Coordinates of C-alpha atoms in Angstrom, one line a residue:
M48 CA -32.5 -87.9 -11.1
T49 CA -35.9 -86.7 -12.4
M50 CA -38.3 -84.5 -10.5
E51 CA -40.4 -87.5 -9.5
E52 CA -37.3 -89.3 -8.2
A53 CA -35.8 -86.4 -6.2
T54 CA -36.3 -87.1 -2.5
A55 CA -36.8 -84.3 0.0
G56 CA -33.2 -84.7 1.3
D57 CA -31.7 -84.5 -2.2
R58 CA -33.6 -81.5 -3.3
L59 CA -31.4 -78.4 -3.7
D60 CA -32.0 -74.7 -3.4
V61 CA -29.6 -73.0 -5.8
V62 CA -28.9 -69.4 -6.4
L63 CA -27.6 -68.5 -9.9
F64 CA -26.0 -65.1 -10.5
P65 CA -24.6 -64.4 -14.0
W66 CA -22.6 -61.6 -15.4
L67 CA -24.7 -58.8 -17.0
A68 CA -24.4 -60.0 -20.6
F69 CA -27.1 -62.0 -22.4
G70 CA -24.4 -64.4 -23.7
H71 CA -24.0 -65.3 -20.0
M72 CA -27.5 -64.9 -18.7
I73 CA -29.0 -67.3 -21.3
P74 CA -26.7 -70.2 -20.4
Y75 CA -27.4 -69.6 -16.7
L76 CA -31.1 -69.7 -17.4
E77 CA -30.7 -73.0 -19.3
L78 CA -28.8 -74.4 -16.3
A79 CA -31.7 -73.1 -14.1
K80 CA -34.2 -74.9 -16.2
R81 CA -32.3 -78.2 -16.2
L82 CA -31.9 -78.1 -12.4
A83 CA -35.6 -77.3 -12.0
A84 CA -36.5 -80.2 -14.3
R85 CA -34.6 -82.5 -11.8
G86 CA -36.8 -81.3 -8.9
H87 CA -34.6 -78.6 -7.5
T88 CA -35.5 -75.0 -6.7
V89 CA -33.5 -72.2 -8.4
T90 CA -33.3 -68.5 -7.8
F91 CA -32.0 -66.5 -10.8
L92 CA -30.6 -63.1 -9.9
S93 CA -30.1 -60.1 -12.2
T94 CA -31.4 -56.6 -12.6
P95 CA -34.9 -55.4 -13.5
R96 CA -34.5 -54.7 -17.2
N97 CA -32.5 -57.9 -17.7
I98 CA -35.2 -60.0 -16.0
T99 CA -37.9 -58.6 -18.3
R100 CA -35.8 -59.4 -21.4
L101 CA -35.1 -63.0 -20.6
P102 CA -37.0 -65.8 -22.6
P103 CA -40.0 -67.1 -20.6
V104 CA -39.4 -70.2 -18.5
P105 CA -41.6 -73.1 -19.6
A106 CA -44.8 -73.2 -17.6
H107 CA -44.2 -76.7 -16.2
L108 CA -40.8 -75.4 -14.7
S109 CA -41.8 -71.9 -13.6
P110 CA -42.9 -73.0 -10.1
R111 CA -39.3 -74.0 -9.4
V112 CA -37.5 -71.1 -11.1
R113 CA -37.8 -67.7 -9.2
L114 CA -36.5 -64.6 -11.1
V115 CA -35.3 -62.0 -8.6
A116 CA -34.3 -58.4 -9.6
L117 CA -31.7 -56.7 -7.6
P118 CA -31.7 -52.9 -7.7
P119 CA -28.9 -51.5 -9.9
S120 CA -26.6 -48.8 -8.7
T121 CA -25.9 -45.5 -10.5
V122 CA -22.5 -45.5 -12.2
E123 CA -21.1 -42.3 -13.6
G124 CA -20.8 -42.5 -17.4
L125 CA -23.3 -45.3 -17.7
P126 CA -26.4 -44.3 -19.6
E127 CA -29.7 -44.5 -17.7
G128 CA -31.3 -47.9 -18.1
A129 CA -28.1 -49.6 -19.2
E130 CA -28.1 -52.9 -17.3
S131 CA -26.2 -55.2 -19.6
T132 CA -23.4 -55.1 -22.1
A133 CA -26.1 -55.1 -24.9
D134 CA -27.0 -51.6 -23.7
V135 CA -23.6 -50.0 -24.2
P136 CA -20.8 -49.9 -26.8
P137 CA -17.8 -52.2 -26.2
E138 CA -15.7 -49.5 -24.8
K139 CA -18.1 -49.0 -21.9
N140 CA -18.3 -52.7 -20.9
E141 CA -16.0 -51.9 -18.0
L142 CA -18.6 -49.6 -16.5
I143 CA -21.0 -52.6 -16.4
K144 CA -18.3 -54.4 -14.3
K145 CA -18.4 -51.4 -12.0
A146 CA -22.2 -51.7 -11.9
V147 CA -21.9 -55.4 -11.0
D148 CA -19.8 -54.4 -8.0
G149 CA -22.7 -52.1 -7.0
L150 CA -24.9 -55.2 -6.7
A151 CA -22.8 -56.6 -3.8
A152 CA -24.8 -54.8 -1.1
P153 CA -28.3 -55.8 -2.6
F154 CA -27.0 -59.4 -3.0
A155 CA -25.9 -59.4 0.7
A156 CA -29.3 -58.1 1.7
F157 CA -31.0 -60.7 -0.4
L158 CA -29.0 -63.5 1.1
A159 CA -29.4 -62.3 4.7
D160 CA -33.2 -62.1 4.2
A161 CA -33.3 -65.6 2.8
V162 CA -31.3 -67.0 5.7
S163 CA -33.3 -65.2 8.3
G164 CA -36.5 -66.4 6.7
G165 CA -35.4 -70.0 6.9
R166 CA -34.6 -70.3 3.2
R167 CA -30.9 -70.7 3.3
P168 CA -29.7 -71.7 -0.2
D169 CA -27.6 -74.9 -0.6
W170 CA -25.4 -73.3 -3.2
I171 CA -24.6 -69.9 -4.8
V172 CA -23.3 -70.3 -8.4
V173 CA -21.7 -67.2 -9.7
D174 CA -19.9 -65.9 -12.8
F175 CA -16.3 -64.8 -13.3
C176 CA -16.9 -61.2 -12.2
H177 CA -18.6 -61.7 -8.8
N178 CA -15.3 -62.0 -6.8
W179 CA -17.0 -60.6 -3.7
A180 CA -19.8 -63.1 -3.6
P181 CA -18.0 -66.1 -2.0
A182 CA -17.1 -64.0 1.1
I183 CA -20.8 -62.9 1.4
G184 CA -21.9 -66.5 1.1
G185 CA -19.3 -67.6 3.6
E186 CA -20.7 -65.2 6.2
H187 CA -24.0 -67.2 6.0
G188 CA -22.5 -70.7 5.7
V189 CA -23.5 -71.0 2.0
P190 CA -20.9 -72.5 -0.4
C191 CA -20.1 -71.1 -3.8
A192 CA -19.3 -72.6 -7.1
T193 CA -18.4 -70.8 -10.3
F194 CA -20.1 -71.5 -13.7
Q195 CA -18.0 -70.6 -16.6
I196 CA -19.9 -70.2 -19.9
V197 CA -16.8 -69.9 -22.1
P198 CA -15.0 -73.0 -23.4
A199 CA -13.0 -74.8 -20.8
S200 CA -9.8 -74.5 -23.0
F201 CA -10.3 -70.7 -22.7
I202 CA -9.9 -70.8 -18.9
A203 CA -7.0 -73.3 -19.3
F204 CA -5.2 -70.8 -21.6
F205 CA -5.9 -68.1 -19.0
G206 CA -4.2 -70.2 -16.4
S207 CA -4.0 -70.0 -12.6
R208 CA -2.4 -67.3 -10.6
S209 CA 0.5 -69.5 -9.6
A210 CA 1.1 -70.6 -13.3
N211 CA 1.2 -67.0 -14.5
A212 CA 3.5 -66.0 -11.6
A213 CA 5.9 -68.8 -12.5
H214 CA 5.8 -68.0 -16.3
P215 CA 4.8 -64.3 -16.6
R216 CA 3.2 -63.0 -19.7
T217 CA 4.3 -59.3 -20.0
S218 CA 3.3 -58.4 -23.5
P219 CA 0.6 -59.2 -26.1
E220 CA 3.0 -61.3 -28.0
D221 CA 3.1 -63.7 -25.0
F222 CA -0.5 -64.6 -25.7
T223 CA 0.2 -65.6 -29.3
V224 CA 1.8 -68.8 -28.2
L225 CA 0.6 -71.6 -26.0
P226 CA 1.4 -71.1 -22.4
E227 CA 3.8 -73.7 -21.0
W228 CA 1.1 -75.4 -18.9
C229 CA -1.0 -76.1 -22.1
A230 CA 1.8 -76.9 -24.4
P231 CA 2.2 -80.6 -23.5
S232 CA -1.4 -81.5 -24.5
F233 CA -2.9 -78.7 -26.6
P234 CA -2.7 -78.8 -30.4
P235 CA -0.1 -76.2 -31.4
G236 CA -2.5 -74.4 -33.7
I237 CA -4.8 -73.3 -30.9
T238 CA -3.3 -69.9 -30.2
Y239 CA -4.4 -66.3 -30.6
R240 CA -3.6 -63.8 -33.3
R241 CA -2.1 -60.4 -32.5
H242 CA -5.4 -58.5 -32.5
E243 CA -6.9 -61.2 -30.2
A244 CA -3.8 -61.2 -28.0
E245 CA -4.3 -57.4 -27.4
W246 CA -7.6 -58.2 -25.8
W247 CA -6.1 -61.0 -23.7
F248 CA -3.3 -58.7 -22.5
A249 CA -5.9 -56.0 -21.6
T250 CA -7.6 -58.5 -19.2
S251 CA -4.6 -58.3 -17.0
K252 CA -4.9 -54.6 -16.5
P253 CA -7.3 -52.9 -14.1
N254 CA -10.4 -51.3 -15.8
A255 CA -12.9 -48.7 -14.6
S256 CA -14.0 -51.0 -11.8
G257 CA -10.5 -50.8 -10.3
V258 CA -10.0 -54.6 -10.8
S259 CA -8.7 -56.5 -13.8
D260 CA -10.7 -59.3 -15.4
M261 CA -7.8 -61.7 -14.7
E262 CA -7.8 -60.8 -11.0
R263 CA -11.5 -61.3 -10.8
M264 CA -11.3 -64.7 -12.4
W265 CA -8.4 -65.8 -10.1
E266 CA -10.2 -64.7 -7.0
M267 CA -13.3 -66.5 -8.1
M268 CA -11.5 -69.7 -8.8
E269 CA -9.6 -69.5 -5.5
S270 CA -12.6 -68.9 -3.3
T271 CA -15.2 -71.2 -4.8
R272 CA -15.5 -74.9 -4.0
F273 CA -15.4 -76.1 -7.6
A274 CA -15.8 -74.9 -11.1
I275 CA -18.6 -75.8 -13.5
Y276 CA -18.1 -75.5 -17.3
R277 CA -20.6 -75.1 -20.1
S278 CA -18.7 -77.6 -22.1
D279 CA -18.0 -81.3 -22.6
D280 CA -15.3 -83.6 -23.9
E281 CA -16.7 -83.5 -27.4
V282 CA -16.2 -79.8 -28.0
E283 CA -12.9 -79.3 -26.4
P284 CA -9.6 -79.9 -28.2
A285 CA -9.3 -83.6 -28.9
G286 CA -6.8 -85.3 -26.7
A287 CA -6.0 -82.2 -24.6
G288 CA -7.5 -83.6 -21.4
V289 CA -8.8 -80.1 -20.6
F290 CA -10.8 -81.0 -17.5
S291 CA -7.9 -82.9 -15.9
L292 CA -5.6 -79.9 -16.8
L293 CA -8.0 -77.4 -15.1
S294 CA -8.3 -79.6 -12.0
D295 CA -4.5 -79.6 -11.8
L296 CA -4.1 -75.9 -12.5
F297 CA -6.6 -74.7 -9.9
Q298 CA -6.4 -77.6 -7.5
K299 CA -10.2 -78.1 -7.4
P300 CA -12.7 -80.1 -9.5
A301 CA -13.5 -79.0 -13.0
I302 CA -17.0 -80.3 -13.8
P303 CA -18.5 -80.2 -17.3
A304 CA -22.3 -79.5 -17.4
G305 CA -22.7 -80.3 -21.1
I306 CA -23.3 -77.6 -23.7
L307 CA -26.8 -76.7 -22.5
L308 CA -28.3 -76.2 -25.9
Q309 CA -31.6 -74.5 -25.9
P310 CA -34.3 -77.0 -27.0
E311 CA -35.9 -76.1 -30.3
L312 CA -39.3 -76.1 -28.7
D313 CA -40.7 -76.9 -25.3
S314 CA -42.1 -80.4 -25.4
H315 CA -45.4 -79.2 -24.0
H316 CA -46.1 -77.2 -27.1
E317 CA -44.9 -79.4 -29.9
D318 CA -48.1 -78.9 -32.0
D319 CA -48.0 -75.1 -31.8
D320 CA -46.1 -73.9 -34.9
S321 CA -46.6 -70.3 -33.8
A322 CA -44.4 -71.0 -30.8
R323 CA -41.4 -71.9 -33.0
P324 CA -38.9 -69.0 -33.3
E325 CA -39.4 -67.0 -36.5
V326 CA -35.9 -67.6 -37.7
L327 CA -36.4 -71.3 -37.5
Q328 CA -39.7 -71.0 -39.3
W329 CA -37.7 -69.2 -42.0
L330 CA -35.0 -71.8 -42.1
D331 CA -37.6 -74.6 -42.5
K332 CA -38.6 -73.0 -45.8
Q333 CA -35.1 -72.9 -47.3
P334 CA -33.8 -75.6 -49.6
S335 CA -31.3 -78.1 -48.1
K336 CA -27.7 -76.8 -48.0
S337 CA -28.7 -73.3 -49.2
V338 CA -27.8 -71.3 -46.1
I339 CA -24.5 -70.6 -44.5
Y340 CA -24.2 -69.4 -40.9
V341 CA -22.0 -66.4 -40.4
A342 CA -20.8 -66.3 -36.8
L343 CA -19.2 -63.1 -35.6
G344 CA -19.5 -63.4 -31.8
S345 CA -22.6 -62.5 -29.7
E346 CA -21.4 -58.9 -29.2
A347 CA -18.5 -58.6 -31.6
P348 CA -18.1 -55.1 -32.9
L349 CA -18.2 -54.9 -36.7
T350 CA -16.9 -51.9 -38.6
A351 CA -18.9 -50.5 -41.6
K352 CA -15.9 -51.5 -43.8
N353 CA -15.9 -55.1 -42.5
L354 CA -19.6 -55.3 -42.9
Q355 CA -19.3 -54.1 -46.5
E356 CA -16.5 -56.6 -47.2
L357 CA -18.5 -59.4 -45.7
A358 CA -21.5 -58.6 -47.9
W359 CA -19.4 -58.4 -51.0
G360 CA -17.6 -61.6 -50.2
L361 CA -20.9 -63.4 -49.8
E362 CA -22.1 -62.0 -53.1
L363 CA -18.9 -63.1 -54.9
A364 CA -19.3 -66.6 -53.5
G365 CA -22.9 -66.8 -54.7
G366 CA -24.4 -67.4 -51.3
L367 CA -24.3 -66.9 -47.6
I368 CA -19.6 -68.8 -42.9
A369 CA -19.3 -70.8 -39.9
R370 CA -16.3 -69.9 -37.8
T371 CA -16.1 -72.6 -35.2
M372 CA -14.1 -75.6 -34.3
A373 CA -11.7 -75.5 -37.2
E374 CA -9.6 -78.1 -35.6
R375 CA -12.4 -80.6 -36.0
R376 CA -13.1 -79.5 -39.6
V377 CA -16.7 -78.6 -39.1
G378 CA -16.3 -75.0 -40.3
V379 CA -13.9 -72.7 -41.9
E380 CA -12.5 -69.4 -40.4
V381 CA -12.2 -66.5 -42.8
A382 CA -8.6 -65.4 -43.2
R383 CA -8.1 -62.2 -41.2
D384 CA -5.4 -59.6 -40.9
D385 CA -3.2 -60.6 -37.9
G386 CA -2.8 -57.1 -36.7
D387 CA -6.3 -55.6 -36.6
G388 CA -8.5 -58.6 -37.4
S389 CA -10.0 -57.1 -40.6
F390 CA -10.9 -59.3 -43.6
G391 CA -11.5 -58.7 -47.3
R392 CA -14.3 -59.8 -49.6
D393 CA -12.0 -62.2 -51.5
D394 CA -11.1 -64.0 -48.2
V395 CA -14.9 -64.3 -47.4
A396 CA -15.6 -65.7 -50.9
A397 CA -12.7 -68.2 -50.7
A398 CA -13.9 -69.5 -47.4
V399 CA -17.5 -69.9 -48.6
R400 CA -16.4 -71.7 -51.8
R401 CA -14.2 -74.0 -49.7
V402 CA -17.3 -75.1 -47.7
M403 CA -20.0 -75.0 -50.3
V404 CA -18.4 -75.6 -53.7
E405 CA -15.1 -77.4 -53.5
E406 CA -14.7 -81.1 -52.8
E407 CA -13.4 -80.4 -49.3
G408 CA -16.9 -79.2 -48.5
K409 CA -18.1 -82.8 -48.4
V410 CA -15.7 -83.5 -45.5
F411 CA -16.9 -80.5 -43.6
A412 CA -20.5 -81.5 -44.2
S413 CA -19.8 -85.1 -43.0
N414 CA -18.0 -83.9 -39.9
A415 CA -20.7 -81.4 -39.1
E416 CA -23.4 -84.1 -39.4
R417 CA -21.4 -86.3 -37.0
M418 CA -20.9 -83.5 -34.6
K419 CA -24.6 -82.7 -34.7
R420 CA -25.4 -86.3 -33.7
V421 CA -22.9 -86.2 -30.8
L422 CA -24.0 -82.9 -29.4
G423 CA -27.7 -83.9 -29.9
D424 CA -27.3 -87.0 -27.9
Q425 CA -29.6 -86.1 -25.1
R426 CA -28.7 -89.1 -23.0
R427 CA -25.1 -88.1 -23.0
Q428 CA -25.9 -84.5 -22.1
D429 CA -28.1 -85.8 -19.3
Q430 CA -25.2 -87.8 -17.9
Y431 CA -23.2 -84.6 -17.6
M432 CA -26.0 -82.9 -15.7
E433 CA -26.4 -86.0 -13.5
E434 CA -22.7 -85.8 -12.5
L435 CA -23.0 -82.1 -11.7
E436 CA -26.2 -82.8 -9.7
G437 CA -24.3 -85.4 -7.8
Y438 CA -21.5 -83.0 -6.9
L439 CA -24.0 -80.3 -5.7
I440 CA -25.8 -82.8 -3.5
R441 CA -22.8 -84.5 -2.0
Y442 CA -20.8 -81.4 -1.2
K443 CA -23.4 -78.8 -0.1
D444 CA -22.2 -79.4 3.4
T445 CA -19.3 -76.9 3.7
N446 CA -17.5 -79.3 6.1
T447 CA -17.3 -82.1 3.5
P448 CA -13.8 -82.2 1.8
I449 CA -14.1 -81.8 -1.9
V450 CA -10.6 -82.5 -3.2
P451 CA -11.0 -85.3 -5.8
N452 CA -8.5 -88.1 -6.2
G453 CA -7.7 -87.0 -9.8
I454 CA -5.8 -83.8 -8.7
S455 CA -2.1 -84.5 -9.1
T456 CA 1.2 -82.8 -8.6
R457 CA 1.5 -82.1 -12.3
F458 CA 2.1 -78.4 -11.8
N459 CA 4.6 -77.5 -9.1
F460 CA 5.3 -73.9 -9.9
D461 CA 7.8 -73.5 -7.1
Q462 CA 10.1 -75.7 -9.1
Q463 CA 10.8 -76.2 -12.8
F464 CA 7.8 -77.0 -14.9
T465 CA 7.3 -80.7 -15.4
S466 CA 5.2 -82.4 -18.0
G467 CA 4.2 -85.5 -16.1
F468 CA 1.4 -86.3 -13.7
I469 CA 1.0 -89.0 -11.0
G470 CA -1.7 -90.4 -13.2
E471 CA -4.6 -89.0 -15.1
Q472 CA -8.1 -89.8 -13.9
R473 CA -11.2 -89.9 -16.0
R474 CA -14.4 -88.3 -14.8
G475 CA -16.6 -91.0 -13.3
E476 CA -14.0 -92.5 -11.0
E477 CA -14.8 -92.4 -7.3
G478 CA -14.0 -88.9 -5.9
C479 CA -13.6 -87.3 -9.3
G480 CA -16.4 -85.6 -11.3
G481 CA -19.3 -87.9 -10.8
G482 CA -18.3 -90.4 -8.1
G483 CA -18.4 -93.4 -10.3
R484 CA -21.7 -92.8 -12.0
R485 CA -20.3 -93.4 -15.5
G486 CA -17.8 -96.1 -14.6
G487 CA -14.6 -94.2 -15.2
R488 CA -11.3 -95.8 -16.0
R489 CA -7.7 -94.9 -15.2
R490 CA -5.5 -94.1 -18.1
R491 CA -1.8 -94.6 -18.1
G492 CA 0.0 -91.6 -16.5
K493 CA 1.7 -89.2 -18.9
K494 CA 4.9 -89.6 -17.0
D495 CA 5.3 -92.9 -18.8
R496 CA 5.4 -91.1 -22.1
K497 CA 8.2 -89.1 -23.8
F498 CA 7.1 -85.6 -24.4
D499 CA 8.2 -84.1 -27.7
K500 CA 9.1 -80.4 -27.2
S501 CA 9.8 -79.8 -30.9
K502 CA 6.6 -77.8 -31.3
V503 CA 6.9 -75.9 -28.0
R504 CA 7.6 -72.2 -28.5
C505 CA 9.5 -70.2 -25.9
Y506 CA 7.9 -66.9 -25.4
N507 CA 11.1 -65.4 -24.0
C508 CA 13.3 -65.8 -27.2
R509 CA 10.5 -67.0 -29.6
G510 CA 12.5 -70.0 -30.4
Y511 CA 11.2 -73.6 -30.5
G512 CA 12.1 -76.8 -28.7
H513 CA 12.2 -75.5 -25.1
F514 CA 10.1 -73.7 -22.4
A515 CA 10.9 -70.2 -21.3
S516 CA 12.0 -71.6 -17.9
E517 CA 14.7 -73.5 -19.7
C518 CA 15.7 -70.6 -22.0
Q519 CA 19.4 -69.7 -21.9
K520 CA 18.9 -66.2 -23.3
P521 CA 18.5 -63.2 -21.0
K522 CA 14.9 -63.0 -19.6
K523 CA 12.9 -60.2 -21.2

């Protein structure tokens, strides 16, 4: 539905409220722009400093995107003017969560004012941390959805409250193996290392805000009408059926919105070279295949020693590494110490040579080019947005049931874990993720297949070939 096609009855008024990190705010802003381009009105909420630091909204969309600053609260230990995770060291991120909780009252006042002024939003879309927002929306009859900017497989690994209660993870080691609800469909190599598992385990513990990240996420998933993901089938583990899995885990629709890549340049300024970001202008001047992208994470802390090893490794390799989607062989991950995540210069150099010098590099280049074409297929990305738009329009009435036909009894955590479903439904079928817009088809149910447990690892005894619920050894 384009702006010209949107009828008055189909036009939405949506409030977007991201977590106070630019890695979240930017995708939320991209979602705002895409909804605005389809004729809908969007209110983007954050704090004053964050609003001023956002990229400008294209002029042709700005009438439909309203940026509203909520007054931040004072939090002991948080530096003055710190309004995002970019303003504090990693160890103080939990204070930003406490600051987010201080936005509950201003948010409630904003919503009450909007409703009393005859501007009741159709939807409130919030991030993982706003566990108090759905209740406030409910007081005014405004439904909530959650928009997760992390990979959908990340949330699947997290799992629902009931899944974790049935199969408790009580130590960091429990996060270094696939959880039982992911094991039937996820590739066995997609797990976390010890240093990453430490972070995962920490999310289950209360932080300075008094609430754990895991509890926040569970409350959000339980109190919102459906979950939107900044993802699509092409970037999730092949064959894992992540969106069906998420619908089953949380018993509500899991809707991909596409990857929401920022356009290189707004179409209204195509002839203005000065508007092109400086880094892209620099890249345009480099010879083909002469630059390697080193991805460390948007806010990943890097020690001075690791920075030195990275520089030496690049020097040894004779050039500048992409750490992404290793399962699809479009990049290579530098070998890291399993305990603390550190890496050495030789590891960096070996990874660079593997991509840029050795014969295997041709495979990576070919796969990356193919992935570029797939992710750059704007028609396909538009289809994801069209499906999301359809959900927002159809289910804005809080009295309309929203349980899709695709949700199954796959996970009955009151009994022993089972690996079968009543039938797996593709997005695009009536009642599931798009209501038939893309002509979905039904696949044969997994209950008709024999599941090979040989690669399943029990996180009770660490043995293979059975789930923890089937383990005969004493429970740890």
